[in-house]
Short mmCIF file of C-alpha atoms and ligand atoms in Angstrom, two decimals:
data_model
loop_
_atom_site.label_atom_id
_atom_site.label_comp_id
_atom_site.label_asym_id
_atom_site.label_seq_id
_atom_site.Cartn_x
_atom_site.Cartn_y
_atom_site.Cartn_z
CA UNK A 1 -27.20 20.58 -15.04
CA UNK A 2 -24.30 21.46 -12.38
CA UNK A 3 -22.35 18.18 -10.93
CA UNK A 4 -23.99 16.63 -8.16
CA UNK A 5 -22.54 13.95 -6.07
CA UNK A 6 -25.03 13.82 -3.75
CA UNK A 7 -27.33 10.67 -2.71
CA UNK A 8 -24.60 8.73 -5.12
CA UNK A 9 -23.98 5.01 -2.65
CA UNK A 10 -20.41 5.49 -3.50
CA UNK A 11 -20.24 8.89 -2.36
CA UNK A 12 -22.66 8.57 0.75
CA UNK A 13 -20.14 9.82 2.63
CA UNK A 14 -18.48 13.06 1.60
CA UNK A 15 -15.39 11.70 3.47
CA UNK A 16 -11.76 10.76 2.64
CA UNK A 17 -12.76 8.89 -0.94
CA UNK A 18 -15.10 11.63 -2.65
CA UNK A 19 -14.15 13.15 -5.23
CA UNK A 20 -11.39 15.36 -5.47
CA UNK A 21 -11.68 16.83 -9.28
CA UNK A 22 -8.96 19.00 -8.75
CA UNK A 23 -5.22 19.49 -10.90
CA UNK A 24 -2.16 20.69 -8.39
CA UNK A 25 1.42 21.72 -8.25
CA UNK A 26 2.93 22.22 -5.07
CA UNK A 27 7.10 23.62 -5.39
CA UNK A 28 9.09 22.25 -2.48
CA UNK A 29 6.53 20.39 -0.62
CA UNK A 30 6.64 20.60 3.10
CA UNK A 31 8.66 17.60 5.01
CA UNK A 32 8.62 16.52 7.92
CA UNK A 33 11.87 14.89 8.63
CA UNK A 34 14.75 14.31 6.60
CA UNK A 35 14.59 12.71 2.86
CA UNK A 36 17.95 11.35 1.94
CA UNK A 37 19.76 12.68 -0.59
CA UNK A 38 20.20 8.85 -2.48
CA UNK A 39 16.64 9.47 -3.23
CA UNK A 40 16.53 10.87 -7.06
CA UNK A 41 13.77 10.60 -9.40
CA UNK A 42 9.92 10.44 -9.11
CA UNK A 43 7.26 8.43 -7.15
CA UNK A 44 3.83 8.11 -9.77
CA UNK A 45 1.13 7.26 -8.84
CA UNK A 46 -2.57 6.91 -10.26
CA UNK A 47 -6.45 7.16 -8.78
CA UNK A 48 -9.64 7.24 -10.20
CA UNK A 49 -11.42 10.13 -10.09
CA UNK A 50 -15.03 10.84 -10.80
CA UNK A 51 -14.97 14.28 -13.10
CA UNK A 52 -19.24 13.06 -13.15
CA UNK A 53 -21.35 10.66 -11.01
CA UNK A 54 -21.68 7.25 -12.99
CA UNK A 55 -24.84 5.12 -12.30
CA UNK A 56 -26.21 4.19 -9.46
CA UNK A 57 -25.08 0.26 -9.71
CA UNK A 58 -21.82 1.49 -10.81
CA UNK A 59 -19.01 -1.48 -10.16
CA UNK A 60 -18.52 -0.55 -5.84
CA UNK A 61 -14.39 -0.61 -6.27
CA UNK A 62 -14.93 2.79 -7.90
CA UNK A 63 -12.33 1.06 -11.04
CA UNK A 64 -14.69 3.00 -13.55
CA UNK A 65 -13.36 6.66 -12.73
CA UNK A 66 -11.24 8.66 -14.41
CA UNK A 67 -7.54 8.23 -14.11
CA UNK A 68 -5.82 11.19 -12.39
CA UNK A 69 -1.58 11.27 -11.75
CA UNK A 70 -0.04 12.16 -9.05
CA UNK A 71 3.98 12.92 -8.94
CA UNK A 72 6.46 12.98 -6.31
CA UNK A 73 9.72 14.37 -7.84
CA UNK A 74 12.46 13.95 -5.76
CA UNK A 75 15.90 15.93 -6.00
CA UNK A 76 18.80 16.56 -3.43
CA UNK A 77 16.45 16.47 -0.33
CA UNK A 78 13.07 18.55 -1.65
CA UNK A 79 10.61 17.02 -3.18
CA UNK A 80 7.62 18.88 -5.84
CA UNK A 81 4.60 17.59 -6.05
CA UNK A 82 1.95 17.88 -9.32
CA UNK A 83 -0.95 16.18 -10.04
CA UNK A 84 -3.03 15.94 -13.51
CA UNK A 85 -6.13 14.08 -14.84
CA UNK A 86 -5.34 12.36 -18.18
CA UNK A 87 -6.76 13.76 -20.37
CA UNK A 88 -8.43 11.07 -22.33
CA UNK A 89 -11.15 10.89 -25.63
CA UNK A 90 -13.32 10.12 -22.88
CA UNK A 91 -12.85 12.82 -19.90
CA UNK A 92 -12.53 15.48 -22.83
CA UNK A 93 -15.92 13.96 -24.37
CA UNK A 94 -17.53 14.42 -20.93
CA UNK A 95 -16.26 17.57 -20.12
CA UNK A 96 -17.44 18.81 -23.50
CA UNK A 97 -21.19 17.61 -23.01
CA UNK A 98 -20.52 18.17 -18.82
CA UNK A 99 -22.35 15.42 -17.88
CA UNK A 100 -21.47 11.48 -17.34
CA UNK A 101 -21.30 9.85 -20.89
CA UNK A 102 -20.11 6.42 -19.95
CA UNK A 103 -22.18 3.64 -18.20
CA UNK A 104 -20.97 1.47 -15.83
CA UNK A 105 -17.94 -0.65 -15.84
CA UNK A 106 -16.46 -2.13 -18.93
CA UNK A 107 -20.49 -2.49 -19.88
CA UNK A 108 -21.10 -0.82 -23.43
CA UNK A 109 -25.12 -1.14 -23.85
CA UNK A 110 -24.97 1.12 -20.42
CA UNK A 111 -22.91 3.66 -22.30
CA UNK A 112 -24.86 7.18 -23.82
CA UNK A 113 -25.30 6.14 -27.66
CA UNK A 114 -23.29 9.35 -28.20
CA UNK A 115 -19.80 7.45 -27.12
CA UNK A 116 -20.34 4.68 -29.07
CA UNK A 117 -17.75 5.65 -31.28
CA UNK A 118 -15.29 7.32 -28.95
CA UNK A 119 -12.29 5.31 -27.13
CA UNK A 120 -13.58 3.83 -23.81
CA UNK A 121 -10.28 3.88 -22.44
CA UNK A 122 -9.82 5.69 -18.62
CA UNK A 123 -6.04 5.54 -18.39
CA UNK A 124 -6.45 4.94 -14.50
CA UNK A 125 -4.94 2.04 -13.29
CA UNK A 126 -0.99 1.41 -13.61
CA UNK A 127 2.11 3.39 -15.07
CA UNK A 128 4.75 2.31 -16.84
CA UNK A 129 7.76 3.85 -18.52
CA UNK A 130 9.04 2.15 -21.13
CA UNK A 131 11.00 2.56 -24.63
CA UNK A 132 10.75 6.10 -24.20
CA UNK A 133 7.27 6.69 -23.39
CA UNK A 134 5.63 7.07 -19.67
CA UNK A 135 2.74 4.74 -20.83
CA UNK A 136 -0.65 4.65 -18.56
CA UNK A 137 -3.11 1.96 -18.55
CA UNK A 138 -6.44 0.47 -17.74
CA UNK A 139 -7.21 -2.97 -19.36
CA UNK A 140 -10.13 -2.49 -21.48
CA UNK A 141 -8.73 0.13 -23.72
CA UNK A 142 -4.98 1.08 -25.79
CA UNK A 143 -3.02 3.08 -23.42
CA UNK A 144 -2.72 6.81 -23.70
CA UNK A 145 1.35 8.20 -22.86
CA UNK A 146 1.88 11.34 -21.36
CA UNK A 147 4.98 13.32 -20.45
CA UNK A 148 6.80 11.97 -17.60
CA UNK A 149 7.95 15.55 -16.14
CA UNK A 150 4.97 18.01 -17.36
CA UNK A 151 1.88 15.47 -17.36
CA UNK A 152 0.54 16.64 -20.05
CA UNK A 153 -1.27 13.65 -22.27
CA UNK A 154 -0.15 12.90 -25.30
CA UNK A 155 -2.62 10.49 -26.76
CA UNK A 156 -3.13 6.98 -27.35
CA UNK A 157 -0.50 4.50 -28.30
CA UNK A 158 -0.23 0.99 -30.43
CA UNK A 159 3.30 0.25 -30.67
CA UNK A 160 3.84 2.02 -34.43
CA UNK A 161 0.72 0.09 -35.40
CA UNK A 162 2.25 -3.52 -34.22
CA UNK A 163 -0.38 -3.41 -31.10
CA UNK A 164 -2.88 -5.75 -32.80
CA UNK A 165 -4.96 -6.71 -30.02
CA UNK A 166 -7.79 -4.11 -28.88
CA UNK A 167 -6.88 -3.28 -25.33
CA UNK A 168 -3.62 -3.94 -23.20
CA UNK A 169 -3.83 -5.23 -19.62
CA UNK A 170 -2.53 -2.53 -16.88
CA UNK A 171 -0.16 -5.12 -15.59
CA UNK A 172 2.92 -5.96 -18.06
CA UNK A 173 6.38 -6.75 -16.53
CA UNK A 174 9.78 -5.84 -17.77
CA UNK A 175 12.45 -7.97 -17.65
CA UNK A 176 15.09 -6.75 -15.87
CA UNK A 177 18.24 -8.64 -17.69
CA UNK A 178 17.09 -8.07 -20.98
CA UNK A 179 14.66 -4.99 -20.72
CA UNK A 180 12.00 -6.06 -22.83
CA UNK A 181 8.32 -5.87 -21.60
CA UNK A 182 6.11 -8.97 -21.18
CA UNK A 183 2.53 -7.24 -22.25
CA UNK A 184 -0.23 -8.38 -22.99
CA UNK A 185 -4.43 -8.27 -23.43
CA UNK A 186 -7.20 -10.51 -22.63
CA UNK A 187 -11.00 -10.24 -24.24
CA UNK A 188 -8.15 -8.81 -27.04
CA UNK A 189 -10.73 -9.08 -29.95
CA UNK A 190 -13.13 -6.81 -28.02
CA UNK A 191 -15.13 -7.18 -24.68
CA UNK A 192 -16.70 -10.81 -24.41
CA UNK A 193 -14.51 -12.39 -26.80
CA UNK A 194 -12.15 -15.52 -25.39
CA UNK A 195 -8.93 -14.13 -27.08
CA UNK A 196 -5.58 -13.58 -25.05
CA UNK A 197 -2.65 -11.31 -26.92
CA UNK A 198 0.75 -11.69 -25.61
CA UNK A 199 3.28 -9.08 -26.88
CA UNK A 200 6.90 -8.99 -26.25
CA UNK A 201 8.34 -5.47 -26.54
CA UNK A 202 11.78 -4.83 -27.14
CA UNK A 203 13.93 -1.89 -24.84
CA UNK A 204 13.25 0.22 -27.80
CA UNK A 205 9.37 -0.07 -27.25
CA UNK A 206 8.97 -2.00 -30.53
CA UNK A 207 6.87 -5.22 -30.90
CA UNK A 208 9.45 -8.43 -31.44
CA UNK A 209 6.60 -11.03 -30.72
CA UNK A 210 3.08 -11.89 -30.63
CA UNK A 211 1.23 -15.09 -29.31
CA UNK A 212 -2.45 -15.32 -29.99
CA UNK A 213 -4.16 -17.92 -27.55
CA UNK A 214 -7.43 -19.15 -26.25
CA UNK A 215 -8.95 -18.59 -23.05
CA UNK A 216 -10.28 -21.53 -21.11
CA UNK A 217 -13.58 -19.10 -19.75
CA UNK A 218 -14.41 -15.68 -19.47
CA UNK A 219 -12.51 -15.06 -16.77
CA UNK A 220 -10.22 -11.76 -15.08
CA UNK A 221 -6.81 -11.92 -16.20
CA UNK A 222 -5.89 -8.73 -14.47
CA UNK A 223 -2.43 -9.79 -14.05
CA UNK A 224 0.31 -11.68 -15.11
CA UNK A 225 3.85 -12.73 -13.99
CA UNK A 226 7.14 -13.82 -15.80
CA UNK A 227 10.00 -16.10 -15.45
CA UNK A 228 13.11 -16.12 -17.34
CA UNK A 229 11.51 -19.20 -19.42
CA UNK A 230 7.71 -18.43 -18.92
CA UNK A 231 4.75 -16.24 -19.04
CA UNK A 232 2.24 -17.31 -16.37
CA UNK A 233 -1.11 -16.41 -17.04
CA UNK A 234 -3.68 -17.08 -14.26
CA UNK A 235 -7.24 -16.84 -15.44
CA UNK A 236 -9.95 -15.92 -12.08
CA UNK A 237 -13.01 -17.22 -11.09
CA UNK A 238 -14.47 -13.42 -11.36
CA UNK A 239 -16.46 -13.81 -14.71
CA UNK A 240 -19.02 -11.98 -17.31
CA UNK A 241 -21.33 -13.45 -20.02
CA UNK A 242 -23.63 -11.61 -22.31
CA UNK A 243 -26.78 -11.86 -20.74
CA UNK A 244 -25.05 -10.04 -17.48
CA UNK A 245 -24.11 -7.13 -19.93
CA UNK A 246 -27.74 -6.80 -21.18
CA UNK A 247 -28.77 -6.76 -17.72
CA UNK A 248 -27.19 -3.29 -17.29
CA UNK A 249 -24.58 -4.62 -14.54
CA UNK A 250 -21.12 -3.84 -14.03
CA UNK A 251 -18.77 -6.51 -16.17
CA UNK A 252 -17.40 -9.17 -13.16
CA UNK A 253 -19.06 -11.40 -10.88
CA UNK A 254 -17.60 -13.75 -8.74
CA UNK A 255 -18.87 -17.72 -9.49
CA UNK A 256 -16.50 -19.83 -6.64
CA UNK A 257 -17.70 -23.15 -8.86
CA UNK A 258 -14.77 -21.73 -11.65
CA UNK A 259 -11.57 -23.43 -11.27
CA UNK A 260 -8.58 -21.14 -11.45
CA UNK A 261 -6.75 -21.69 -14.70
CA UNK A 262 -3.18 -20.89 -14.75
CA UNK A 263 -1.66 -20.80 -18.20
CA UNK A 264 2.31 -21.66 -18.70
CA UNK A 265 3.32 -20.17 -22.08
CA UNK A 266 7.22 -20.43 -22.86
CA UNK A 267 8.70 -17.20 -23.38
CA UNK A 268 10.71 -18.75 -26.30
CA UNK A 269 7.27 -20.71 -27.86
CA UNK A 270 4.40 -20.24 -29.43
CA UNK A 271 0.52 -21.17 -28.66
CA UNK A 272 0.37 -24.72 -29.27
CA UNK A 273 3.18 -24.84 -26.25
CA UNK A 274 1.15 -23.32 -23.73
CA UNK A 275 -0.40 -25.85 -21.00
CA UNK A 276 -2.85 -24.91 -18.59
CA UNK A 277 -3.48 -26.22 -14.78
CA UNK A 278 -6.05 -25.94 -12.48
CA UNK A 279 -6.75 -25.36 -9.05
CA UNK A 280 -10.16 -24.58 -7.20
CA UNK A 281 -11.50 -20.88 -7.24
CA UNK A 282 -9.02 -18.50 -5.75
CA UNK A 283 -9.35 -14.60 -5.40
CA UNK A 284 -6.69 -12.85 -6.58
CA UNK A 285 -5.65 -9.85 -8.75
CA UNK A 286 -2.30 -9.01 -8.26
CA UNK A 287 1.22 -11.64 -8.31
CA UNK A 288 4.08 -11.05 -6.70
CA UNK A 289 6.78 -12.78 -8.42
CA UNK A 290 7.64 -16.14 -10.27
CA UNK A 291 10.59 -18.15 -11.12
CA UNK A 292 11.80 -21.08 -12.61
CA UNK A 293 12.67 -23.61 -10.23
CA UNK A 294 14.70 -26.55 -11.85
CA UNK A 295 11.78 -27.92 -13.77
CA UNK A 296 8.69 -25.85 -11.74
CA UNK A 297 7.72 -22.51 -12.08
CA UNK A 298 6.79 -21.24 -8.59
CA UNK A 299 4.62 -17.89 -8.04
CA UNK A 300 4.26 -15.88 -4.99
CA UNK A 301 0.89 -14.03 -4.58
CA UNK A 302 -1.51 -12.61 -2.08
CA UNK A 303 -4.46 -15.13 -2.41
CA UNK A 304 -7.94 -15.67 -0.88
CA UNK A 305 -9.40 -19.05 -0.62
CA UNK A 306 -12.96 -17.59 -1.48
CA UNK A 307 -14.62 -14.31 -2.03
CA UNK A 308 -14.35 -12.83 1.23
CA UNK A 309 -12.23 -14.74 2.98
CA UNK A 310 -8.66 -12.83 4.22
CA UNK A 311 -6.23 -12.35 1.78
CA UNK A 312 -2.26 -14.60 2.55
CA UNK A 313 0.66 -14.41 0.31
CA UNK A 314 0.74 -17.77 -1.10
CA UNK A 315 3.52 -19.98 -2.99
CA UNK A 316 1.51 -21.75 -6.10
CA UNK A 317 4.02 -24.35 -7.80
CA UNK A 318 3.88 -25.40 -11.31
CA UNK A 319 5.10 -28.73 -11.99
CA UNK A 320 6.52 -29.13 -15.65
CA UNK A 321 7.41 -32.67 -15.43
CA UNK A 322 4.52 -33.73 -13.51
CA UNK A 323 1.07 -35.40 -15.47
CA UNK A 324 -1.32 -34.14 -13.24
CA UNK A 325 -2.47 -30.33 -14.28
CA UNK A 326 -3.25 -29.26 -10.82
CA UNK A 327 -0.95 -26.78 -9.22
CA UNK A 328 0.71 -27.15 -5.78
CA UNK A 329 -0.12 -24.52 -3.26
CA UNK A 330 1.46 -23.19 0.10
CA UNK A 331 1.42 -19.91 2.50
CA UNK A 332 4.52 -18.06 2.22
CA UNK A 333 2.98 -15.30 5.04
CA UNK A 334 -0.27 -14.94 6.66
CA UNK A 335 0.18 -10.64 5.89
CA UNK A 336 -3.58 -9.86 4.74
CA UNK A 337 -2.60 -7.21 2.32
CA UNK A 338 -3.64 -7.66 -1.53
CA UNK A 339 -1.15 -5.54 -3.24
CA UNK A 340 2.51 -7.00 -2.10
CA UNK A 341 5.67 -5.49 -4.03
CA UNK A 342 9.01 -6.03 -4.69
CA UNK A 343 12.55 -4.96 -5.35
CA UNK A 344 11.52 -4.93 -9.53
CA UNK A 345 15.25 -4.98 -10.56
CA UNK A 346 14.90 -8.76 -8.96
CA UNK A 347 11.33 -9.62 -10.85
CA UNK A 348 11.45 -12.60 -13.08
CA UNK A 349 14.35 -14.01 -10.35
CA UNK A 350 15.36 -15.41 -7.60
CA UNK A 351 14.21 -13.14 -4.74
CA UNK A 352 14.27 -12.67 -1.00
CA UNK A 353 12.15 -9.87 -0.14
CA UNK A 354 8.71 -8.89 -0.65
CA UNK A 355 6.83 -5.97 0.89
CA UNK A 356 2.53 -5.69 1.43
CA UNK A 357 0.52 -3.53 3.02
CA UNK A 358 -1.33 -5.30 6.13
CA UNK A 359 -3.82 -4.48 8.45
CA UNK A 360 -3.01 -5.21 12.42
CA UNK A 361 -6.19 -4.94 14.46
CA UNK A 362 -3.68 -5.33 17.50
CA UNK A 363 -2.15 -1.93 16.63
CA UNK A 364 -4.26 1.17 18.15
CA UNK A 365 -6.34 3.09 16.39
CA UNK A 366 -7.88 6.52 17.65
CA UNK A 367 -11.41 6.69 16.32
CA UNK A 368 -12.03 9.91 17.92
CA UNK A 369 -9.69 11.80 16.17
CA UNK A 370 -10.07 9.83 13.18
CA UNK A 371 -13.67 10.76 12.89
CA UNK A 372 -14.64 7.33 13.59
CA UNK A 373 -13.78 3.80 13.51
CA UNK A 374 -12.22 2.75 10.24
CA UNK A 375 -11.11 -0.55 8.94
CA UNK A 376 -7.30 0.63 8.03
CA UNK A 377 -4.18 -0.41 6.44
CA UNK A 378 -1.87 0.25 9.04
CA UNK A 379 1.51 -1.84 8.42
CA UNK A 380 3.68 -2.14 5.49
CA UNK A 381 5.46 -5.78 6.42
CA UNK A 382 8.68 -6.92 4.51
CA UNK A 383 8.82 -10.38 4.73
CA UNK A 384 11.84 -12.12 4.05
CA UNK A 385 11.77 -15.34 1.79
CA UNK A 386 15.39 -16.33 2.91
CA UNK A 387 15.62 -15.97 6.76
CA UNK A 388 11.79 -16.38 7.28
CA UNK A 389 10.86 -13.41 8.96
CA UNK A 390 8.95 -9.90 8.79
CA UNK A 391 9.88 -6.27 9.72
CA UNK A 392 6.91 -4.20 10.38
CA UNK A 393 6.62 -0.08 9.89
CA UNK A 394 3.13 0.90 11.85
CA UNK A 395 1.89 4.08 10.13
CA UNK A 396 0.27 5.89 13.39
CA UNK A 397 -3.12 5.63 15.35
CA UNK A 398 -5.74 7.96 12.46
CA UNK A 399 -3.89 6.71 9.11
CA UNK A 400 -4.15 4.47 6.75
CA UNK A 401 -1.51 3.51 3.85
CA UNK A 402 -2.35 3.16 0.34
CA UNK A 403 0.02 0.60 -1.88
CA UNK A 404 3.52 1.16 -1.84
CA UNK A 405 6.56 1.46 -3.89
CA UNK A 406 9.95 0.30 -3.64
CA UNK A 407 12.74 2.83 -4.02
CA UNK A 408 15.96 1.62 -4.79
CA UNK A 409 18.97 3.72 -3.01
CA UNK A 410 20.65 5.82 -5.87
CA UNK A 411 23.78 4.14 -6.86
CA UNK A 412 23.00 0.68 -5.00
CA UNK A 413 22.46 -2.71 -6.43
CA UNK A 414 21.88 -5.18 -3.98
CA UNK A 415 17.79 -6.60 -3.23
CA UNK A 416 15.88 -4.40 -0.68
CA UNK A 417 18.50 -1.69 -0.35
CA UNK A 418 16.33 1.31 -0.63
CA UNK A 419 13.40 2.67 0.63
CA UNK A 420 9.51 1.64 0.55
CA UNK A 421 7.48 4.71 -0.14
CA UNK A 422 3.49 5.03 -0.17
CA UNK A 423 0.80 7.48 0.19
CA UNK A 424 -1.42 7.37 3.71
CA UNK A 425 -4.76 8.82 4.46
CA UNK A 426 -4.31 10.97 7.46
CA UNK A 427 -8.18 11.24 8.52
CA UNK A 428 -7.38 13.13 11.39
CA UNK A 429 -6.35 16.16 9.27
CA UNK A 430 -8.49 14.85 6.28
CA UNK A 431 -5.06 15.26 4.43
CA UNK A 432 -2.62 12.74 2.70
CA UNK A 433 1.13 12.45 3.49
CA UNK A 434 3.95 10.32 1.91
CA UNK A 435 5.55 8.13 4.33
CA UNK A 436 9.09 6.70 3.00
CA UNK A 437 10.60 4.41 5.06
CA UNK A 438 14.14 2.63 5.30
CA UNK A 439 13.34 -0.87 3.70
CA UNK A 440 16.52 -2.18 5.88
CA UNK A 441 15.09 -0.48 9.18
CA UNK A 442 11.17 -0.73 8.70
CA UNK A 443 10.53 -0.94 12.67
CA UNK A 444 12.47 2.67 13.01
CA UNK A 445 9.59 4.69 11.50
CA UNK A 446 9.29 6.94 8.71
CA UNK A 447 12.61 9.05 7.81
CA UNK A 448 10.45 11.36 6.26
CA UNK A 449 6.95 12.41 5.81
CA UNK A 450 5.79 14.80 3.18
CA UNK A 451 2.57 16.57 4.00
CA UNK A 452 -0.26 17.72 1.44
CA UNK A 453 -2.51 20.50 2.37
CA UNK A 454 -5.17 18.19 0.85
CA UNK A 455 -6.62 14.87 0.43
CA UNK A 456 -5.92 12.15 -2.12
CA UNK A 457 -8.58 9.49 -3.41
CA UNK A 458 -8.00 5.89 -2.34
CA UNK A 459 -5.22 4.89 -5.17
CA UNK A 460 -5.02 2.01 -7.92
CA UNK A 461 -1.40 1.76 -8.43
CA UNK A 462 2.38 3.47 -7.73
CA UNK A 463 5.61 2.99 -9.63
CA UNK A 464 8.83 4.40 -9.07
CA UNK A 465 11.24 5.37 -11.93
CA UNK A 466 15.07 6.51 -11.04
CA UNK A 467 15.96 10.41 -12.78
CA UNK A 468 18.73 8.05 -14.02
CA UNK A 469 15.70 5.56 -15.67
CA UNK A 470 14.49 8.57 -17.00
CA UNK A 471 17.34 9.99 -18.65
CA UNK A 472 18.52 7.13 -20.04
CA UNK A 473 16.01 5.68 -21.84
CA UNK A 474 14.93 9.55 -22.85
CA UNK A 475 18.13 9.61 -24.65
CA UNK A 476 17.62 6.37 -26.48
CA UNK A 477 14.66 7.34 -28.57
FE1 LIG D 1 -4.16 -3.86 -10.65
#
């Protein structure tokens, strides 16, 4: 039977998010503008894209599709474009059989008993490249590697066998002083299981430490954060049980009578020095940044108070010394965006700058042209931790931005010097464009816009790696 997206609920609208299913190069994109010539290297990122309709009661957020990379490759002024599905066990089962194999999300007794056996991974969620190896991820699954210049997938990957856990979470973090990664996987003896793996990777990509610990519930640990003394490990009221999984559902559902459990582990110790605190339910996926603070650990995160209530980027504080386990909590910004990002050569320390996509209702919007009214992403705001304020870059009246990156200027060092780069939806032209913006002069619009003569699917997650990142650690291995 041909593919057929029609009558799917996510797909009722053969708009902006259907599927695209498509591979691309495009040689010297078209610009409009100017991009500065301190801009060297390559914008990644990643989207889910449905090669086969999944089932009906597939998971809404569309996380269950197959991961598809996009590249912006930047080089004295032109940029190339190229875009790739990875090409997993499971795409290349699919494609063999041409039909959906896999059930709905992270939910094995929906699964075709043909799979059972093959590697559930999707590879669609975040990029990383590190100790030689452009490593993509989704959190259920190993990740697969591809190459960071041709695309091409090069399989799965477990750290020269040292990768004992069964999946690793799309969210590690690299240290920037020492270069090691902070990785790690939760459900880590297989879905349903109460394990959490914490890896340390050295520059060199090999595994110098593991920490095996316990988690408090069945929660999302979709992210993490570091310090230069601690691994913070939040555990989310978004939870799964086996009768839910029998019942043919997707694997989360939100239970706002779960505390949120935040787990301190010392980078330097070992399970039994782990303590946990508590807090009341709080939505969240995705953390900004954390430091040590004389003796607290303070995180900065966008953070709902319940399900559905708007997102703020909130300040949670740790107290070490204290005897009470219930973290401190206070708003940092009232931006409503849920993906904020940072200057990464600063994570881990003291910082002054985040940056997090926000929607301004007060900003116009042209629903004609747009096709109709649309609830948008139409600022990227850099807030400033230091001087207490925000810079705002408004995208235009029919777009609406995806997550973005932050670029740092070639050859500079000092926080927020650089550009913010992400992809918008142009509904107008039913056509997606790069925006990149001056991070120092976000009110001044876009320097430079680089136009696709096609659309991109809603994204999961950018990175940006320098040709200089590239070549280096290329050279290493
Ligand atoms: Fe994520």
């Amino acid at each position: 039977m041909a593919v057929d997206f029609r009558g799917h609920p996510m797909f009722a609208q053969r708009g902006f998010n259907a599927p695209t299913r498509f591979e691309a190069d495009i040689y010297d994109c078209e610009v409009w503008g100017e991009i500065p010539s301190d801009i060297e290297g390559t914008f990644y990122r990643l989207q889910c894209d449905f090669a086969y309709p999944p089932p009906e009661n597939e998971w809404p957020t569309g996380f269950n599709g197959d991961g598809h990379v996009s590249t912006f490759r930047f080089a004295n002024g032109s940029v190339d474009f190229k875009a790739r599905y990875i090409k997993t066990d499971r795409l290349m089962t699919e494609r063999k059989h041409r039909r959906r194999l896999w059930g709905v999300y992270r939910n094995h007794f929906t699964d075709d008993p043909l799979v059972a056996e093959v590697d559930r991974g999707a590879a669609n969620t975040h990029l990383y490249w590190h100790g030689g190896k452009l490593l993509v991820l989704k959190e259920d699954a190993l990740p697969y590697y591809i190459d960071p210049v041709t695309l091409e997938t090069y399989g799965s990957w477990d750290f020269h066998g040292k990768w004992t856990a069964t999946s690793m979470s799309a969210h590690p973090k690299i240290d920037p002083v020492t270069g090691e990664m902070i990785a790690y996987s939760y459900q880590a003896r297989g879905d349903l299981s109460d394990d959490i793996a914490v890896y340390t990777v050295n520059q060199a990509g090999h595994v110098t430490k593991e920490v095996w610990l316990k988690s408090p519930y069945l929660g999302i640990i979709h992210d993490i954060a570091i310090t230069q003394k601690y691994i913070v490990i939040p555990v989310i009221a978004r939870t799964t049980s086996l009768e839910r999984l029998q019942s043919g559902e997707p694997m989360w559902e939100w239970n706002g009578d779960l505390p949120t459990m935040v787990g301190l582990l010392p980078r330097d110790g070992d399970a039994s020095d782990v303590r946990w605190f508590q807090g009341p339910a709080r939505n969240t996926l995705h953390f900004l940044n954390a430091v040590d603070d004389g003796n607290r650990v303070v995180m900065d995160l966008p953070v709902s108070d319940t399900e559905r209530s708007p997102s703020q980027i909130k300040r949670w504080i740790f107290d070490m010394n204290s005897r009470d386990d219930r973290f401190g909590e206070e708003v940092v910004s009232t931006a409503n965006g849920v993906l904020a990002r940072m200057d990464d050569r600063y994570l881990s320390l003291p910082y002054r700058y985040g940056f997090v996509g926000n929607s301004d209702p007060g900003l116009p919007f042209d629903a004609e042209r747009a096709g109709g009214p649309r609830r948008t992403t139409n600022t990227y705001v850099r807030y400033d931790l230091r001087d207490n304020n925000e810079s705002v870059f408004y995208v235009g009246d029919v777009q609406s931005l995806q997550e973005s990156g932050f670029v740092p200027r070639k050859g500079g060092t000092e926080e927020g010097d650089g550009y913010i780069m992400g992809v918008a939806n142009n509904y107008e032209e039913m056509a997606s464009e790069l925006h990149i913006v001056d991070a120092s002069r976000m009110e001044e619009g876009a320097v430079a816009v680089v136009k696709l003569p096609f659309r991109l699917r809603g994204g999961t997650h950018v990175n940006w790696f320098s040709a200089a990142e590239l070549a280096e650690q290329e050279a290493e291995v």
